[in-house]
Tab-separated table of C-alpha atoms in Angstrom:
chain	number	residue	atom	x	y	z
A	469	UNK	CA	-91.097	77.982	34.826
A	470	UNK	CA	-89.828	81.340	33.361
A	471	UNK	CA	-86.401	79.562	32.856
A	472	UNK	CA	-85.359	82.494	30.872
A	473	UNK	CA	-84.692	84.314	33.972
A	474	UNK	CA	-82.606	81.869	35.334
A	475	UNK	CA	-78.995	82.452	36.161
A	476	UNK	CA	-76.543	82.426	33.173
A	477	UNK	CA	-74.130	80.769	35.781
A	478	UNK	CA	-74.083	80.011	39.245
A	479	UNK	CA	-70.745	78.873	41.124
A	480	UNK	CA	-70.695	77.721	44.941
A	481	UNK	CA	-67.692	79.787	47.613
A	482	UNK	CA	-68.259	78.341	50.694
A	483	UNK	CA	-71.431	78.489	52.021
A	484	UNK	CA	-72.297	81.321	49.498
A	485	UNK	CA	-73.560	81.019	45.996
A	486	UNK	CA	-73.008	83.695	43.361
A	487	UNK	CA	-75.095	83.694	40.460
A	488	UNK	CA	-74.637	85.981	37.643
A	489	UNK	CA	-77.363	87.119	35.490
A	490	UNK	CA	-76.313	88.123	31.856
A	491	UNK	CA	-79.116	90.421	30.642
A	492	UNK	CA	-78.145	93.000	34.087
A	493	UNK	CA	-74.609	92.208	34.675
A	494	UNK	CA	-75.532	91.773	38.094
A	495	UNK	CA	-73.486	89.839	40.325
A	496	UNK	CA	-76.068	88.208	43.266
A	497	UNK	CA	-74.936	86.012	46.707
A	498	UNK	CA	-77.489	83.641	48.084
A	499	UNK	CA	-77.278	81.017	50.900
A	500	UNK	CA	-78.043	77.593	50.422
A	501	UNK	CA	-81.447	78.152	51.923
A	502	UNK	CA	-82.463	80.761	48.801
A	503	UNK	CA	-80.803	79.198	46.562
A	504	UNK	CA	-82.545	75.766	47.032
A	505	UNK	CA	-85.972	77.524	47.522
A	506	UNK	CA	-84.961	79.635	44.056
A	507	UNK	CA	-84.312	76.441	42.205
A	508	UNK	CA	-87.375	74.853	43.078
A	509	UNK	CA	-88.943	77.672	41.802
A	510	UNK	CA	-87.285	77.664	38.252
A	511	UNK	CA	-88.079	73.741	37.886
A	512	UNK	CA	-91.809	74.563	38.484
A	513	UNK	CA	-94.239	74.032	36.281
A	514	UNK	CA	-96.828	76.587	37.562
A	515	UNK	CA	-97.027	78.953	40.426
A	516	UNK	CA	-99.341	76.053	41.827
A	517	UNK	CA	-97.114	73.340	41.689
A	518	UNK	CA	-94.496	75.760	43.172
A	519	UNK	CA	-96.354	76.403	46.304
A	520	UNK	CA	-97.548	72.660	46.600
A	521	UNK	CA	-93.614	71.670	46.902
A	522	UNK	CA	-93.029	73.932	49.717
A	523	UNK	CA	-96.679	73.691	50.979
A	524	UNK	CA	-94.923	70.754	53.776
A	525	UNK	CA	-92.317	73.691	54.942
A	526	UNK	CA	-94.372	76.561	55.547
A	527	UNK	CA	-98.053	78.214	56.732
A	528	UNK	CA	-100.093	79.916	53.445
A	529	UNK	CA	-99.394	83.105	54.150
A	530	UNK	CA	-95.490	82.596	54.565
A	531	UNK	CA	-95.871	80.425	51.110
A	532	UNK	CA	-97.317	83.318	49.398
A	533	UNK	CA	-94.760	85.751	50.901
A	534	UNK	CA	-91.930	83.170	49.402
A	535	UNK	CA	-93.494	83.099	45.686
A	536	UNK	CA	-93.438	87.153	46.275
A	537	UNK	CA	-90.162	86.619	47.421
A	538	UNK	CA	-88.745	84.765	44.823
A	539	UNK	CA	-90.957	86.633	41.806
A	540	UNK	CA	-89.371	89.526	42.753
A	541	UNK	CA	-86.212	88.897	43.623
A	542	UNK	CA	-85.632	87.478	39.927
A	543	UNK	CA	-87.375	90.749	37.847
A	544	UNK	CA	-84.352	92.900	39.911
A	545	UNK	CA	-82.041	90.091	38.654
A	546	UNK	CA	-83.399	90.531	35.279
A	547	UNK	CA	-83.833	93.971	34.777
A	548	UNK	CA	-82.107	95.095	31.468
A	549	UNK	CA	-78.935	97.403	32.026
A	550	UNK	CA	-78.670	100.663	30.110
A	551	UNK	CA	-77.165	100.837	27.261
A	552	UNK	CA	-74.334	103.153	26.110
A	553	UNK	CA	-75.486	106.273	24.142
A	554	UNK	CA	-73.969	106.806	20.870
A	555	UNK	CA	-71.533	109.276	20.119
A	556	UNK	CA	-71.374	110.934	17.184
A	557	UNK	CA	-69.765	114.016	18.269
A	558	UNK	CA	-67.512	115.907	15.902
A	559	UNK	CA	-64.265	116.630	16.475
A	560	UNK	CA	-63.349	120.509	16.407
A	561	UNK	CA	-59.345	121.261	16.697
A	562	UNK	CA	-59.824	125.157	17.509
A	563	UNK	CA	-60.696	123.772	21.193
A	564	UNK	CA	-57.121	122.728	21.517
A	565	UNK	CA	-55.955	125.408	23.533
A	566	UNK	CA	-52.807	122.935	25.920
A	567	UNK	CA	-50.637	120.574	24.899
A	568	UNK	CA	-49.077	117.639	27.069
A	569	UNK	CA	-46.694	115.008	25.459
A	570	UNK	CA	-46.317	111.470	27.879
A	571	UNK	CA	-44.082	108.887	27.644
A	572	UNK	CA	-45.928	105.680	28.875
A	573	UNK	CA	-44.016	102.106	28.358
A	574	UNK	CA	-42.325	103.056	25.248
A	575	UNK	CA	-45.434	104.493	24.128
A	576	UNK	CA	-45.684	108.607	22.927
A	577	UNK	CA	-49.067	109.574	24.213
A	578	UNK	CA	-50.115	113.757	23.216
A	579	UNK	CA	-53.094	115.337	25.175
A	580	UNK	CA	-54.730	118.318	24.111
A	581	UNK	CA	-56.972	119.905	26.462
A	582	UNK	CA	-59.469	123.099	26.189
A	583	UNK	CA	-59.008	124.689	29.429
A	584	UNK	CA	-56.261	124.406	32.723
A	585	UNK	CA	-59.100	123.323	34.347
A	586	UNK	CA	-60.456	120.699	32.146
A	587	UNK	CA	-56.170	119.377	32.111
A	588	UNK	CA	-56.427	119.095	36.048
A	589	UNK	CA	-59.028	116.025	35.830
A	590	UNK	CA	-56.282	114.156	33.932
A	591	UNK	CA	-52.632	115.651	33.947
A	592	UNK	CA	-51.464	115.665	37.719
A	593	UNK	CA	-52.195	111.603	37.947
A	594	UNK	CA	-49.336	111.463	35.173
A	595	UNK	CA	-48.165	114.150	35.249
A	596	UNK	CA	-44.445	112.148	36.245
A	597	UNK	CA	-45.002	110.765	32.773
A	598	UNK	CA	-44.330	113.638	30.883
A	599	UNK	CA	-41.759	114.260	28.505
A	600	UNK	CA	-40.069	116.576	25.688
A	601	UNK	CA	-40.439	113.927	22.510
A	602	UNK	CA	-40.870	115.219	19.354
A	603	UNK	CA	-41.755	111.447	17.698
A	604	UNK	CA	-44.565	111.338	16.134
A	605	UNK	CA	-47.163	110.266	18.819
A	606	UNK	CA	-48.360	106.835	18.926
A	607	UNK	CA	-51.939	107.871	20.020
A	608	UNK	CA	-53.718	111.559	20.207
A	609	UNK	CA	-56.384	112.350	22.874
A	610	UNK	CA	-58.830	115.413	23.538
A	611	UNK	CA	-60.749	116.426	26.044
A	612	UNK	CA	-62.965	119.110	25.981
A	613	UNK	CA	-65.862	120.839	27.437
A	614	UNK	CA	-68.950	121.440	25.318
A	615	UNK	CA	-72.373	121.781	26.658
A	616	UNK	CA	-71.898	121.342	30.357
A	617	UNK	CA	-70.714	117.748	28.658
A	618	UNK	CA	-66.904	116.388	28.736
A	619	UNK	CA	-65.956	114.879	25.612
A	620	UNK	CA	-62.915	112.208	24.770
A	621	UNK	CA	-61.536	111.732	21.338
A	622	UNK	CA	-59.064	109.205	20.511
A	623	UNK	CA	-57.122	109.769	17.344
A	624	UNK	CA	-59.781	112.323	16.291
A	625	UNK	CA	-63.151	109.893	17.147
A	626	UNK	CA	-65.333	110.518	20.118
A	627	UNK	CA	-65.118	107.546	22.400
A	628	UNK	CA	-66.905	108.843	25.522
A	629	UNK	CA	-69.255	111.770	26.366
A	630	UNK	CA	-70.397	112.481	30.007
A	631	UNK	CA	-71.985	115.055	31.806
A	632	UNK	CA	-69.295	117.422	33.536
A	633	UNK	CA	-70.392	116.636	36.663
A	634	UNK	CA	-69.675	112.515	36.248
A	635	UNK	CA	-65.837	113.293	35.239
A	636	UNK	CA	-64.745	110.233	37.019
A	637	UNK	CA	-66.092	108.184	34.132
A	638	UNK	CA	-63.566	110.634	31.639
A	639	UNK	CA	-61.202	109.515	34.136
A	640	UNK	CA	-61.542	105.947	34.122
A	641	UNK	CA	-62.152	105.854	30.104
A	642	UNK	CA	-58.844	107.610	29.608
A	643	UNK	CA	-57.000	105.463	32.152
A	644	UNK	CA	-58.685	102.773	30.077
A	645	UNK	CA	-57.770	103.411	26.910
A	646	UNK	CA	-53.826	104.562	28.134
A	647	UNK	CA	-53.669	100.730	29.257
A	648	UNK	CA	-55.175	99.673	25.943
A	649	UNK	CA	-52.620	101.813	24.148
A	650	UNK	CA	-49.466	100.878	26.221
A	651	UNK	CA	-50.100	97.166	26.440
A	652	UNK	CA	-51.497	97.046	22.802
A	653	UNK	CA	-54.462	95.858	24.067
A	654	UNK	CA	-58.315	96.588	22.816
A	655	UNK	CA	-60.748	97.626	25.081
A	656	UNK	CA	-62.705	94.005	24.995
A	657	UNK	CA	-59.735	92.221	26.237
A	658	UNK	CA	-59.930	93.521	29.614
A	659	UNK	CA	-62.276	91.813	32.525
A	660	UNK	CA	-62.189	94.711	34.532
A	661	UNK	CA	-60.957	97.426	36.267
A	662	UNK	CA	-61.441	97.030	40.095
A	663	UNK	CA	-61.666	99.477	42.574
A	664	UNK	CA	-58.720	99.017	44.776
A	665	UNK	CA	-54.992	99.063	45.024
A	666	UNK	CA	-52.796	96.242	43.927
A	667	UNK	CA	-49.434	95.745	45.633
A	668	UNK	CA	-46.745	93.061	44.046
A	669	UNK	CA	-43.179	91.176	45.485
A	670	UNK	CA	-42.325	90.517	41.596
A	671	UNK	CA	-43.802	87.215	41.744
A	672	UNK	CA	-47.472	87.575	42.623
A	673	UNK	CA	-49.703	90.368	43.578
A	674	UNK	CA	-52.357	91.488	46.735
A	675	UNK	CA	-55.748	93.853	45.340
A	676	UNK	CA	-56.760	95.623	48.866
A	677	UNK	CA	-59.503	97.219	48.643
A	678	UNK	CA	-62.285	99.235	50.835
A	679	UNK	CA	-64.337	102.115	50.038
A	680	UNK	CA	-62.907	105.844	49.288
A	681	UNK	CA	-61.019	106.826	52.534
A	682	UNK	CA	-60.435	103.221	54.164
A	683	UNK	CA	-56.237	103.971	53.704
A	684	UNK	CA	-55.504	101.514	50.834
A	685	UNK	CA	-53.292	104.073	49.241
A	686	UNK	CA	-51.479	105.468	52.779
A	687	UNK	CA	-51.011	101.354	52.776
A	688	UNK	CA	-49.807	101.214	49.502
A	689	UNK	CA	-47.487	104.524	50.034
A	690	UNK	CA	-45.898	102.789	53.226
A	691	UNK	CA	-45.832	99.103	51.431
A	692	UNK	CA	-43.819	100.892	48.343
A	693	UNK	CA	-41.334	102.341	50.682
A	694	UNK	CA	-40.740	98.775	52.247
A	695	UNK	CA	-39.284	97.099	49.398
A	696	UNK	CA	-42.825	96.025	47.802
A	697	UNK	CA	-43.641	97.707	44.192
A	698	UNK	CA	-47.157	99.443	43.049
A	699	UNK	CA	-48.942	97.876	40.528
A	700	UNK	CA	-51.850	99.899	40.429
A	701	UNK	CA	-53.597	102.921	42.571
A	702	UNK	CA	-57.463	103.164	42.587
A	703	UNK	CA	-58.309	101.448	39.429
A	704	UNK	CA	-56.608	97.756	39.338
A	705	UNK	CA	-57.250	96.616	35.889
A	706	UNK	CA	-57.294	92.894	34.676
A	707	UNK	CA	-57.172	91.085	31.721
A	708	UNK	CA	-59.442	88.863	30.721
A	709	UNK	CA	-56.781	86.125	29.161
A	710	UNK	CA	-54.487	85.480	31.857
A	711	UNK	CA	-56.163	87.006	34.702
A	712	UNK	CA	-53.487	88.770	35.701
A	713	UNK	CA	-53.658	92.640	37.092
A	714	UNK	CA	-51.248	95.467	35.575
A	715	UNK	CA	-49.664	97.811	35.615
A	716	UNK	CA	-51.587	101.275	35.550
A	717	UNK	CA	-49.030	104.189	35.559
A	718	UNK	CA	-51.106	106.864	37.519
A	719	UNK	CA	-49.435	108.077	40.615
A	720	UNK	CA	-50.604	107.152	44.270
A	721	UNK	CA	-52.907	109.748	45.005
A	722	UNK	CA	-52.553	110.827	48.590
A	723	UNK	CA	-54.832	112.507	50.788
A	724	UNK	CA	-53.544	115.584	53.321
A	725	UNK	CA	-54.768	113.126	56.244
A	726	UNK	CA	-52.037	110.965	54.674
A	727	UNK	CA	-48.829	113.610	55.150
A	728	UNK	CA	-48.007	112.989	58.507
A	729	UNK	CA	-47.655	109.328	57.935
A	730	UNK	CA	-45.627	109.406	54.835
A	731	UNK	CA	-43.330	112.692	55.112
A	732	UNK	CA	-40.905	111.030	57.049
A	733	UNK	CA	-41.037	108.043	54.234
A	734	UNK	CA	-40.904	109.393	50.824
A	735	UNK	CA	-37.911	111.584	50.181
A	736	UNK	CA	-39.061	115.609	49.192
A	737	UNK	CA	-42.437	114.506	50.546
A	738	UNK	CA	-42.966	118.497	49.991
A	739	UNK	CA	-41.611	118.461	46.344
A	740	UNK	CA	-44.720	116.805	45.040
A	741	UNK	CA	-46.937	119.176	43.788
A	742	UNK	CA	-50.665	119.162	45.370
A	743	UNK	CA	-53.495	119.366	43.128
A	744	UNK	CA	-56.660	121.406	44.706
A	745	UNK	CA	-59.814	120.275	42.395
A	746	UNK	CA	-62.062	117.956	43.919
A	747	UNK	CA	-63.468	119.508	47.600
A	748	UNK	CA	-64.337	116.306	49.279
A	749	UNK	CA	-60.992	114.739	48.393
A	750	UNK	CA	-59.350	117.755	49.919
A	751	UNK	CA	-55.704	118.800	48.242
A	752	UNK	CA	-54.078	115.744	46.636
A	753	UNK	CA	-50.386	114.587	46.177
A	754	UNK	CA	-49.911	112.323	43.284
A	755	UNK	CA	-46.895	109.935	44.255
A	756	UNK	CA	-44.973	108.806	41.456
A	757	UNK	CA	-43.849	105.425	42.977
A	758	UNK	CA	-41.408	103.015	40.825
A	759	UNK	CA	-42.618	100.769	38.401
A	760	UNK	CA	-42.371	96.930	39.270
A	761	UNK	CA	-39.763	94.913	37.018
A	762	UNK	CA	-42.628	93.023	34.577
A	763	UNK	CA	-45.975	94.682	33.495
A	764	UNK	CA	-48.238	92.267	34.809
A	765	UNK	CA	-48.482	89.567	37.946
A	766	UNK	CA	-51.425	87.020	38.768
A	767	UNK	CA	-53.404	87.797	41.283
A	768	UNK	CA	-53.114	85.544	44.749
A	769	UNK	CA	-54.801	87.426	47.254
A	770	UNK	CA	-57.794	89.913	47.698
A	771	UNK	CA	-57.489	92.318	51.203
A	772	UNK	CA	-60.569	94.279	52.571
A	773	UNK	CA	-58.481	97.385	54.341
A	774	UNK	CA	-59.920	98.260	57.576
A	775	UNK	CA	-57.980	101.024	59.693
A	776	UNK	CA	-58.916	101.126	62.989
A	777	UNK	CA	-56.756	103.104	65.391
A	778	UNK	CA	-55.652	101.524	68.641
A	779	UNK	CA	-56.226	98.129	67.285
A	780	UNK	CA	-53.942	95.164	67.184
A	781	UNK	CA	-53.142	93.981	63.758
A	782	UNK	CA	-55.307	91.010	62.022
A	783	UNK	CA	-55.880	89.229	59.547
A	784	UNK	CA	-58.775	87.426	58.927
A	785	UNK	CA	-60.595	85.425	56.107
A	786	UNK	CA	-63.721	86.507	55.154
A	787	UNK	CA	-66.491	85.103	53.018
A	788	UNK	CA	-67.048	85.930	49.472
A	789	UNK	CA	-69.865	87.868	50.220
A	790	UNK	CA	-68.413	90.457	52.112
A	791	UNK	CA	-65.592	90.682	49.454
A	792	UNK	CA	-68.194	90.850	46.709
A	793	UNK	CA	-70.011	93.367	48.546
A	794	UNK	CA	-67.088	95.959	48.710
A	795	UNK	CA	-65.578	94.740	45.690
A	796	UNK	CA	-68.728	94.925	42.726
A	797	UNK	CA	-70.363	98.571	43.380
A	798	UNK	CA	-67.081	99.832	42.834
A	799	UNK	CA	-65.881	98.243	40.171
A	800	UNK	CA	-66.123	97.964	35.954
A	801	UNK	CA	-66.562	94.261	35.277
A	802	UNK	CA	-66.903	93.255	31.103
A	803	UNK	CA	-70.332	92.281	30.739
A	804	UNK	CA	-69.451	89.501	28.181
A	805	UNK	CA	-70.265	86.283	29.077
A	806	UNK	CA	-66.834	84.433	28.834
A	807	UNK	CA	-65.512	87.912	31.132
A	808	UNK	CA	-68.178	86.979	34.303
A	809	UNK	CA	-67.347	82.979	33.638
A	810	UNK	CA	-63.525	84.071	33.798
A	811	UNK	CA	-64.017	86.442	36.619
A	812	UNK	CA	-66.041	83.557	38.723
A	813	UNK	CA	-63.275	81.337	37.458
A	814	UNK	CA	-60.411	83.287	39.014
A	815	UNK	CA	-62.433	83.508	42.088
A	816	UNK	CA	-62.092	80.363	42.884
A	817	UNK	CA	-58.346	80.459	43.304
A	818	UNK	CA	-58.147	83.462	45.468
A	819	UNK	CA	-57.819	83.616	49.142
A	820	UNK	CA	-60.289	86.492	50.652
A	821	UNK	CA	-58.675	88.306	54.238
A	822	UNK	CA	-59.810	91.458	55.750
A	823	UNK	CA	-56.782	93.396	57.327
A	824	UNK	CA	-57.634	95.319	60.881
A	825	UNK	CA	-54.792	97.560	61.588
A	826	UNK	CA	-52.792	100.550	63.233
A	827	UNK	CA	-49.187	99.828	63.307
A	828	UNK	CA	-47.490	100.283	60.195
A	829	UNK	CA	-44.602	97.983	61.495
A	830	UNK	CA	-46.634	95.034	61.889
A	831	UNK	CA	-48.950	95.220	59.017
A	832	UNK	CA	-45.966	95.295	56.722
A	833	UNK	CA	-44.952	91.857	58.802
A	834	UNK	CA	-48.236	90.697	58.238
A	835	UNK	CA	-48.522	91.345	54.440
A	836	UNK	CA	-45.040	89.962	54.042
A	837	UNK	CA	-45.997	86.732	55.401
A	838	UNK	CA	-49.129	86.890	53.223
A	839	UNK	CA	-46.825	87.143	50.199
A	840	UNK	CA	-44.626	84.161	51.376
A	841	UNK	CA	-47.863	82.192	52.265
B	624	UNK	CA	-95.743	99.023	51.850
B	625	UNK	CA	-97.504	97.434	48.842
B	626	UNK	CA	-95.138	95.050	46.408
B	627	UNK	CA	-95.066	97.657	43.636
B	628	UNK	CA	-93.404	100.136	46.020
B	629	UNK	CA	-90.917	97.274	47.497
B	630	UNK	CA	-90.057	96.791	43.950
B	631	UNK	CA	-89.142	100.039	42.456
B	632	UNK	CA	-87.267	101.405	46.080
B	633	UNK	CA	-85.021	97.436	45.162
B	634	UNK	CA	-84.575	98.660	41.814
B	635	UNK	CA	-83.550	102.491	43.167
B	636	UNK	CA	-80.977	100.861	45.441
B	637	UNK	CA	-79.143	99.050	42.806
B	638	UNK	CA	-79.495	102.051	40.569
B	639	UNK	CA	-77.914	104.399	43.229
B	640	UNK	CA	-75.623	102.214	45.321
B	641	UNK	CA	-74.846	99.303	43.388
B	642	UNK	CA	-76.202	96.861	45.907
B	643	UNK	CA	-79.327	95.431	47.532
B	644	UNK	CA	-79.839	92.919	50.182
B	645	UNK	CA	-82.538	91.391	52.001
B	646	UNK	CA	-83.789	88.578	54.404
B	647	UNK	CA	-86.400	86.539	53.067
B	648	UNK	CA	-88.115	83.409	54.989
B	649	UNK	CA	-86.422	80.965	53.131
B	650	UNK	CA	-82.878	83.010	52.975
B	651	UNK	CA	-80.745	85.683	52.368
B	652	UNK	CA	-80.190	87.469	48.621
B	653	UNK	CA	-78.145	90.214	47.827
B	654	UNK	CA	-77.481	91.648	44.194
B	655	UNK	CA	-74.614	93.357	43.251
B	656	UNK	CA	-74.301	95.447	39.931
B	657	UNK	CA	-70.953	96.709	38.796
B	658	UNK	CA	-70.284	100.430	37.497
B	659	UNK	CA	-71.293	100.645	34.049
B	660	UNK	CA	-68.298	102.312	32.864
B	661	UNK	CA	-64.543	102.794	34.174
B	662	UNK	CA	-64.499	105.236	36.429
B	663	UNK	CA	-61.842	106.285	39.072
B	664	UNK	CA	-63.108	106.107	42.643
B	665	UNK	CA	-63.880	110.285	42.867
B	666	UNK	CA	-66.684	111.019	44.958
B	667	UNK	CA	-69.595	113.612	44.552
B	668	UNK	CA	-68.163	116.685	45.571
B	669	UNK	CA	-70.214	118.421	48.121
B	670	UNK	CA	-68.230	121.690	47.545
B	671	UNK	CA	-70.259	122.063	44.133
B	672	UNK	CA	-68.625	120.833	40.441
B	673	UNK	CA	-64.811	121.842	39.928
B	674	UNK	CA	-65.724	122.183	36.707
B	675	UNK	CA	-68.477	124.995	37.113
């Protein structure tokens, strides 16, 4: 029955099944119980024969609630996702009003902005990138503001327009396309770019992750100055070939809640400019930590950050679902089908912890034995 | 709350949040969408737009 809004796949964690639906990109977890009930549903014939095979289990009522259930469940599942708006945009250079020249992995990177304000959404995050070169630039960006609307060319052709007020999305397309140019990459290559902060020892790397304001990058800051490396702040991207995570070359960015911790840490703590922009954030340091030795490691270990003052440090595995449930919302996943597959794939092969902590000392003893684990 | 309205206030969840979980009588669902574009992990800013 209605097979067409069955799951495009369906892999089993545990206890928990995840089922991905290709027509929404949406990611679902269901226990063996739904799951069973769900399947029995899709091998149907009818809505008839449906209820008479779980008629033995259940009163009428409850059987009717079930179909409801179950018919619902699978329209959310099925829903179609939006679509990305055109953009045909034309590309004007009298808004060029600042110029910023990078040097990212070899790469010559030029920025042209409209407005000091419109540069502070982008420039203090790499701001440790730039340089003086007068090569000829590899790749040429804009960003301006038209319209109440933010708009990103690449080498003179709009790639993204967004309301002013969604400028995290101009955020993460530039990020996007930097990684694209640096690792001559194109933008279908990549699986995703999570939400979380990826940590590596050189061989293999840890994504933490936890929602905005859970510490992942004060624990990345205090990881960095204990011999580990950053691999990427806030937006861990992956491609979809190897499954491995790179490097993103934005700097940490710190919250004031954050200074007391790491002054005594980073040397000229005060030197780094703050950026004032975004009121919920508060003022924001961008740390420019060292880049690891290689530009990309595989990905061993996924770490749900939860600091919790006068706590003792642990570390405990947790199911898929609660990773998922952090991890998804948050996060750009490729909706191609060989991307999910890949992504469900790599799953498989990664252990899932969440990390309650207050000492700094012993959580760095903890993630070091994770590494060597 | 009639099924239309459960419907639609599932459909606003994973709209707005991303996520949507219930407890049914045979088991538990949830359904997780990803963001539908890269985006860095800036909130809404309560303090009005930066940008004006």
């Amino acid at each position: 029955m209605k097979n067409e809004l069955a799951p495009t796949y369906e892999y089993l964690y545990g206890n928990n099944w995840v089922l991905w639906y290709a027509i929404s990109n949406s990611y679902s977890v269901v226990d063996e119980g739904f799951k069973k009930t769900l399947d029995t549903y899709l091998k149907s014939n009818s809505k008839s024969s449906f209820k008479e095979k779980i008629t033995s289990l259940k009163s009428t009522e409850l059987i009717e609630n079930i179909l409801n259930d179950i018919e619902n469940y699978l329209i959310a599942c099925n829903t179609r996702s939006e679509s990305e708006t055109s953009l045909n945009e034309s590309f004007i250079a009298d808004y060029r009003k600042i110029q910023k020249t990078y040097k990212i992995n070899g790469k010559i990177i030029k920025v042209y902005f409209d407005s000091e304000l419109v540069a502070k959404i982008i420039h203090p995050a790499i701001a440790h990138l730039e340089c003086d070169s007068n090569r000829i630039a590899d790749s040429v960006f804009d960003i301006f503001l038209r319209d109440d609307h933010l708009l990103l060319f690449k080498n003179q052709s709009c790639i993204l327009k967004t309301p002013k007020k969604d400028y995290h999305f101009l955020r993460g397309k530039f990020t996007m396309h930097i990684l694209c140019e640096i690792y001559e990459k194109e933008e279908s290559d990549w699986l995703g770019t999570f939400h979380g902060s990826a940590i590596t020892d050189d061989k293999t790397c840890i994504l933490f992750i936890g929602e905005s304001g859970s510490g992942k990058s004060t624990l990345s800051s205090i990881l960095v100055t204990n011999g580990f490396y950053l691999l990427a702040d806030d937006v861990s991207p992956m491609l979809a070939k190897n499954t491995s995570i790179y490097h993103n070359p934005n700097g940490i960015s710190l919250k004031s809640g954050a200074t007391e911790v790491l002054k005594p840490l980073i040397d000229n703590f005060e030197d780094i400019p703050i950026t004032e922009f975004n009121t919920s954030k508060g003022p924001l340091r961008y740390f420019p930590s060292p880049k690891p030795p290689k530009n990309y490691y595989p990905c061993k270990s996924i770490v749900l950050v939860n600091y919790t003052p006068n706590t003792n440090t642990e570390l405990l595995e947790i199911s898929v679902k609660d990773i998922l449930e952090t991890l998804i919302p948050e996060s750009w996943l490729s909706p191609l089908p060989e991307h999910a597959d890949a992504f469900l794939e790599w799953l498989k092969t990664v252990r899932l912890y969440k990390l309650t902590y207050s000492d700094n000392k012993s959580m760095i003893d903890t993630v070091n034995e994770l590494f060597e684990s | 709350m009639n099924e239309e309205k459960k419907i639609l206030t599932r459909k606003e969840a994973i709209k707005k949040m991303g996520k949507y979980a219930a407890i049914t009588a045979v088991g538990t669902f949830s359904i997780l969408n990803p963001l539908k574009a890269q985006a860095d992990s800036t909130p809404p800013d309560p303090g009005g737009n930066p940008l004006g």
